[in-house]
PDB file of C-alpha atoms in Angstrom:
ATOM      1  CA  UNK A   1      52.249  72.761  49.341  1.00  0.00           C
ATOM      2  CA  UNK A   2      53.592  71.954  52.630  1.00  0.00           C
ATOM      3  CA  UNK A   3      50.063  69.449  53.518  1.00  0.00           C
ATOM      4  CA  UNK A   4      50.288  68.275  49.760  1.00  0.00           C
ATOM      5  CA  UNK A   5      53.677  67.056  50.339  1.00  0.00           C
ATOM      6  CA  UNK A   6      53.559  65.824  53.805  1.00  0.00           C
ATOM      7  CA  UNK A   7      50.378  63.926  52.561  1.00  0.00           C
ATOM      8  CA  UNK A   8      52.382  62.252  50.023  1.00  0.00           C
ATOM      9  CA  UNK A   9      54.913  61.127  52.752  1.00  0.00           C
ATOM     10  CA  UNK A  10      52.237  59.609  54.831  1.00  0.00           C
ATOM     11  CA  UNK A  11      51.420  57.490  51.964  1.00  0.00           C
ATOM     12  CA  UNK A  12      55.052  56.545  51.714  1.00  0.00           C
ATOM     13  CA  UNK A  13      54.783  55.689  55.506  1.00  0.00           C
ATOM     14  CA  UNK A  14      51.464  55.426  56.973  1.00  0.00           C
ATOM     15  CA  UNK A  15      53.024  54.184  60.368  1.00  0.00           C
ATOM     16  CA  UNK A  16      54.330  57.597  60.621  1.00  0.00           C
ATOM     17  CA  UNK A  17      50.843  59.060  60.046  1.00  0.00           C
ATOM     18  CA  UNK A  18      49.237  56.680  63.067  1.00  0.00           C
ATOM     19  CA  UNK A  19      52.430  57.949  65.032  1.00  0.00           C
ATOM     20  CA  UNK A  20      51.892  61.817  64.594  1.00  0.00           C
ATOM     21  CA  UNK A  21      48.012  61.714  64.567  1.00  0.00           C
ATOM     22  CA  UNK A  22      48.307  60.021  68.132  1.00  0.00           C
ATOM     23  CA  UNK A  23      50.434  62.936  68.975  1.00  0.00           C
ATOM     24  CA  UNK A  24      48.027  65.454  67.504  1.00  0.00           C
ATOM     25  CA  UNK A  25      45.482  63.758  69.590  1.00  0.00           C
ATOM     26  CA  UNK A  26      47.736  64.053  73.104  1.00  0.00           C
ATOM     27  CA  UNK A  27      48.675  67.508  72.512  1.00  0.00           C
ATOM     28  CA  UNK A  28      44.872  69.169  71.877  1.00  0.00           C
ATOM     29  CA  UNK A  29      42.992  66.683  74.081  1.00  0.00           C
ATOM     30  CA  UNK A  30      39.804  67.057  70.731  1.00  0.00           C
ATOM     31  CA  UNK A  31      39.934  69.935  70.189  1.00  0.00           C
ATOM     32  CA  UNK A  32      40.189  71.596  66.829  1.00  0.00           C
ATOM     33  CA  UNK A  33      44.144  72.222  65.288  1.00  0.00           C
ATOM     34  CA  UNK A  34      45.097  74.854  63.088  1.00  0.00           C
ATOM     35  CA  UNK A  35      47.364  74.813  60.713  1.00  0.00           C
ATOM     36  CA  UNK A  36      50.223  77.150  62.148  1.00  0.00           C
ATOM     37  CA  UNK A  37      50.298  74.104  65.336  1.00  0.00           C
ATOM     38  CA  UNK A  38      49.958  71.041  62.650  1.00  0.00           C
ATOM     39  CA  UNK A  39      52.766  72.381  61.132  1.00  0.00           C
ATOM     40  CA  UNK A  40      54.773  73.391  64.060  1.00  0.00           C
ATOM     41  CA  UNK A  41      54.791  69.909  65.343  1.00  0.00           C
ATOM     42  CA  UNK A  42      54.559  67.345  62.469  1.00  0.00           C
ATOM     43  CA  UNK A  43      58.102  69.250  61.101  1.00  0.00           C
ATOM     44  CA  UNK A  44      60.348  66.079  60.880  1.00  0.00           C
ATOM     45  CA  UNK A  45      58.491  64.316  57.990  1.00  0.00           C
ATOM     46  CA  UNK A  46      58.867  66.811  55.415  1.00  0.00           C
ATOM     47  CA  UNK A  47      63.144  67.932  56.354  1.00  0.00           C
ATOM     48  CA  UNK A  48      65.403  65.619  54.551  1.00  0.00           C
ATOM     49  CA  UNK A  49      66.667  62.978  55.851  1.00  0.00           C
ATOM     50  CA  UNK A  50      69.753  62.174  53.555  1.00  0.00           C
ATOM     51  CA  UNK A  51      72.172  61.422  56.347  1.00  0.00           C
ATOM     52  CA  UNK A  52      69.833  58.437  56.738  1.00  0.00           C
ATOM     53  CA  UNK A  53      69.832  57.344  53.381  1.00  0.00           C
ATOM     54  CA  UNK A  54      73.597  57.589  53.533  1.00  0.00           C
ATOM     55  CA  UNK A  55      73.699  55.451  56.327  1.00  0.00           C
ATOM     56  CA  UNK A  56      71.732  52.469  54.716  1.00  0.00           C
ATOM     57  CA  UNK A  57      73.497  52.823  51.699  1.00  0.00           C
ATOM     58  CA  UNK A  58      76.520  51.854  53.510  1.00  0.00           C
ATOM     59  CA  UNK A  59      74.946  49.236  55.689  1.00  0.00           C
ATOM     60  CA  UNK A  60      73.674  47.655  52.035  1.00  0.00           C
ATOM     61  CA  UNK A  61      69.995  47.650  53.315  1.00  0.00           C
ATOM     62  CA  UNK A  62      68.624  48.083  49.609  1.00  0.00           C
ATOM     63  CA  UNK A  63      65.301  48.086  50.980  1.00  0.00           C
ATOM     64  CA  UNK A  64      65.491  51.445  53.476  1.00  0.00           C
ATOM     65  CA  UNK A  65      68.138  52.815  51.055  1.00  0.00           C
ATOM     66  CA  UNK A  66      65.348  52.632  48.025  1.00  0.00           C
ATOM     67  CA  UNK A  67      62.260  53.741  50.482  1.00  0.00           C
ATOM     68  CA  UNK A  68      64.517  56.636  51.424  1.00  0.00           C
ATOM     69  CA  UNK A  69      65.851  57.794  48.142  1.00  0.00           C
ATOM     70  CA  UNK A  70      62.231  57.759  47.052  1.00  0.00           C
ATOM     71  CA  UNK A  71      61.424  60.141  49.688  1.00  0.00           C
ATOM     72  CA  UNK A  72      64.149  62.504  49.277  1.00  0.00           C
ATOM     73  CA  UNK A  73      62.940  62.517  45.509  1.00  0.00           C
ATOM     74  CA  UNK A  74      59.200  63.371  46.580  1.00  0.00           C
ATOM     75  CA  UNK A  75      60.473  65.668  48.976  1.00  0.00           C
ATOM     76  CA  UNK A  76      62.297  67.784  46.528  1.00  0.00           C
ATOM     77  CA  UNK A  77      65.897  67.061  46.942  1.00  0.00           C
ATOM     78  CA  UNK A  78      67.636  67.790  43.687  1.00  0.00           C
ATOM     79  CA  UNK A  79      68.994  63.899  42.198  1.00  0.00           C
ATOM     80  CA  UNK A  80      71.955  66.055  41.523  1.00  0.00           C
ATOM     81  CA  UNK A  81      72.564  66.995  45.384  1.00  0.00           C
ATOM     82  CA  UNK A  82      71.754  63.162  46.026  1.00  0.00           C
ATOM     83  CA  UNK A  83      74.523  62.131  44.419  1.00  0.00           C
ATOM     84  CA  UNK A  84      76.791  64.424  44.540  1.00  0.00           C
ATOM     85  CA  UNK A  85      76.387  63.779  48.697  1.00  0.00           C
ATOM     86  CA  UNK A  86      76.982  60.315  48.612  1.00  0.00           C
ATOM     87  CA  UNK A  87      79.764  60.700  46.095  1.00  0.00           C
ATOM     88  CA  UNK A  88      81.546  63.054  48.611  1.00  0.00           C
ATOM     89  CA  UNK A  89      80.730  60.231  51.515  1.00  0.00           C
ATOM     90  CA  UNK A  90      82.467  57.777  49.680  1.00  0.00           C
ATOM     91  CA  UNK A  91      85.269  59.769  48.821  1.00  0.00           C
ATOM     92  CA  UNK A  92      86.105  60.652  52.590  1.00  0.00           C
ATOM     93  CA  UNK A  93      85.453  56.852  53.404  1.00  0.00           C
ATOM     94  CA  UNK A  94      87.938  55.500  51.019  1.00  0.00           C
ATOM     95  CA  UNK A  95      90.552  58.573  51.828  1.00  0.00           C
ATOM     96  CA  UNK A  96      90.050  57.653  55.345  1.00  0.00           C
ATOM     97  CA  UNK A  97      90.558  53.944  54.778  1.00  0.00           C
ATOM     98  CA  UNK A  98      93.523  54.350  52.248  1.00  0.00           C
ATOM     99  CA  UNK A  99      95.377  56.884  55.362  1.00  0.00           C
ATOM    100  CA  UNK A 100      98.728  55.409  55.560  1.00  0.00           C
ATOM    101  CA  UNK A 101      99.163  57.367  58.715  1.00  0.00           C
ATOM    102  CA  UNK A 102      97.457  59.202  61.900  1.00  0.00           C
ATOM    103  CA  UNK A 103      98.952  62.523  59.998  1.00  0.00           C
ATOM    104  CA  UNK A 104      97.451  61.281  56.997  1.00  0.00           C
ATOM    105  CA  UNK A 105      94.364  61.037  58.492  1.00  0.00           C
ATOM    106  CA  UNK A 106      94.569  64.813  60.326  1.00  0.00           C
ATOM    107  CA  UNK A 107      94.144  66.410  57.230  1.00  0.00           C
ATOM    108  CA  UNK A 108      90.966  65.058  56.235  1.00  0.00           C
ATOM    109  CA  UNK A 109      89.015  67.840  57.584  1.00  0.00           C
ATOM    110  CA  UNK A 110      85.453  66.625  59.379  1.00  0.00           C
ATOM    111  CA  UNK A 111      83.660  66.903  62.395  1.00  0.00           C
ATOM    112  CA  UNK A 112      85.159  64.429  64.804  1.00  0.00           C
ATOM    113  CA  UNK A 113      81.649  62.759  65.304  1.00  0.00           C
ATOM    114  CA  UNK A 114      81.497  62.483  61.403  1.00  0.00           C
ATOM    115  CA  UNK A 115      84.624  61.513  61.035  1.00  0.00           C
ATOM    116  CA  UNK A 116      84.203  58.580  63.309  1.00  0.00           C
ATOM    117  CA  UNK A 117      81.081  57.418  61.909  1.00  0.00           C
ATOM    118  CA  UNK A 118      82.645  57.227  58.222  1.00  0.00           C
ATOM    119  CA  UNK A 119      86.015  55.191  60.259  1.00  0.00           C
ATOM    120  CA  UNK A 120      83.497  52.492  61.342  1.00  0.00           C
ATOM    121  CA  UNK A 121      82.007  52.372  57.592  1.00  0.00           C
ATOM    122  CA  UNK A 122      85.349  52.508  56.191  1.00  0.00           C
ATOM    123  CA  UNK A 123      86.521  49.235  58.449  1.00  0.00           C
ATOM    124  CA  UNK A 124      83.406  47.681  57.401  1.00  0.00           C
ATOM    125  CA  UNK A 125      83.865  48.110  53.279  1.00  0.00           C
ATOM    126  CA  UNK A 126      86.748  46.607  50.953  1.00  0.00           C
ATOM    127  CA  UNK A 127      88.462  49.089  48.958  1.00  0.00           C
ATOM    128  CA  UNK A 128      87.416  47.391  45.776  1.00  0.00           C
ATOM    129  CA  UNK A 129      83.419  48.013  46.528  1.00  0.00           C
ATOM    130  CA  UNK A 130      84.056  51.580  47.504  1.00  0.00           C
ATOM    131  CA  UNK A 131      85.485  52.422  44.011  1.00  0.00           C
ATOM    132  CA  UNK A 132      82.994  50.307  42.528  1.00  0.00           C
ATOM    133  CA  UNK A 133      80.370  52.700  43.898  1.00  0.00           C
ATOM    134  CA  UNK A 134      82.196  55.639  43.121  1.00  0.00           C
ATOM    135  CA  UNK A 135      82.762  54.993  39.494  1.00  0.00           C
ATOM    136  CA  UNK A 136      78.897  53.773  39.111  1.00  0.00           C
ATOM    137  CA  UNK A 137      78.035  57.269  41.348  1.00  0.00           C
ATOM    138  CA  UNK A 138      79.989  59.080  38.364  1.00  0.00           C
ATOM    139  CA  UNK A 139      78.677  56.990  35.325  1.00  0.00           C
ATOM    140  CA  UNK A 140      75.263  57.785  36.248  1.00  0.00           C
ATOM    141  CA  UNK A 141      76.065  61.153  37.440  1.00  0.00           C
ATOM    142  CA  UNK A 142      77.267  61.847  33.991  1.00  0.00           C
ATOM    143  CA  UNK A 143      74.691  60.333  31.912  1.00  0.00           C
ATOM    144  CA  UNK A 144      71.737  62.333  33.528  1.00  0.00           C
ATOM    145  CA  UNK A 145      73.642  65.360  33.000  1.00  0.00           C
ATOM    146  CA  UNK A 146      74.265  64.476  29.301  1.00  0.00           C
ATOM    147  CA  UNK A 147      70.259  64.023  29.471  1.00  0.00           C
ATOM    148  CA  UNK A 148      70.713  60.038  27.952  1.00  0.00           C
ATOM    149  CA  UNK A 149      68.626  58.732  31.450  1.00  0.00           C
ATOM    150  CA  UNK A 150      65.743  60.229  32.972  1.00  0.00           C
ATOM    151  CA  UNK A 151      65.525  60.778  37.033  1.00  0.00           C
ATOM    152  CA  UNK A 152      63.363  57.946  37.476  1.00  0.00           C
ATOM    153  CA  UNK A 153      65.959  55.956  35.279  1.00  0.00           C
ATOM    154  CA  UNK A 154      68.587  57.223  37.665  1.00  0.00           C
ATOM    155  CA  UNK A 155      66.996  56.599  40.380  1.00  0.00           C
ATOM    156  CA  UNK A 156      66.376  52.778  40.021  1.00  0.00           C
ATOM    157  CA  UNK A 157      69.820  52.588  38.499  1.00  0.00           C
ATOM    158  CA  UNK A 158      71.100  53.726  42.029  1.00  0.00           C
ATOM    159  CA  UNK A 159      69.595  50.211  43.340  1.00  0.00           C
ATOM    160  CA  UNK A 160      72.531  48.708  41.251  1.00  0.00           C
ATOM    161  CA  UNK A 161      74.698  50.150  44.406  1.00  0.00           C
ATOM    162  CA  UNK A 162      73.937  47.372  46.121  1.00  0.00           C
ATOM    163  CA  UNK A 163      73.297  44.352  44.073  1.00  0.00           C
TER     164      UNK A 163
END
């Protein structure tokens, strides 16, 4: 399963594959591989990478946000934990932006590094498009629960993020 899938990624990003096979190449100067050390060092392609997809969601780079939420999809990740983690992002970006006060702002809870990160996105998105993507987050959340949209459905509907 684990070939299957990374296979799939490659075709997703056959870059990648030209990057790790190089690397394959380096490590075993020829010589034959087995699986145990392909699989010990091509790890990152198959581990999710949802902090990225976050992150270009919120720079509205539709392009890497839709090759990435494709490849969280092929990789497994539930549609349900997709949302739900960008729903939560948005949340503590619009909680941090709305802070009236440095107190306020203390009892938001996150990892300092995190917390940073989401201050920068939060000075960098109006109020208004934060709810925007919040409510659409929820409509759609709702409707594939309900069963009225299928997960390929939901996923293009995500794309209406950032139109």
């Amino acid at each position: 399963a684990y070939l299957k899938t990374l296979a799939k990624i490659f075709l997703l990003y056959p870059e990648n594959l030209l990057l790790e096979l190089k690397k394959l190449t380096y490590y075993k100067k020829g010589e034959n591989l087995s699986k145990e050390e392909i699989t010990y060092l091509i790890k990152w392609p198959t581990e999710s990478q949802i902090f990225s997809l976050i992150n270009y969601l919120l720079e509205k780079n539709y392009a890497e946000f839709m090759l990435r939420l494709q490849r969280e999809v092929s990789l497994g990740t539930s549609i349900e934990s997709i949302i739900g983690y960008l729903h939560k992002t948005l949340v503590r970006i619009l909680l941090l932006k709305t802070a009236k006060s440095f107190n306020d702002e203390r009892k938001i809870e996150l990892n300092y590094a995190y917390k940073k990160i989401l201050k920068s996105y939060a000075t960098k998105l109006d109020v208004a498009t934060i709810k925007e993507w919040i409510r659409i987050l929820a409509l759609l959340d709702r409707k594939y629960k309900k069963n009225l949209i299928s997960e390929e459905t939901l996923v293009a509907e995500l794309a209406t993020l950032l139109k």
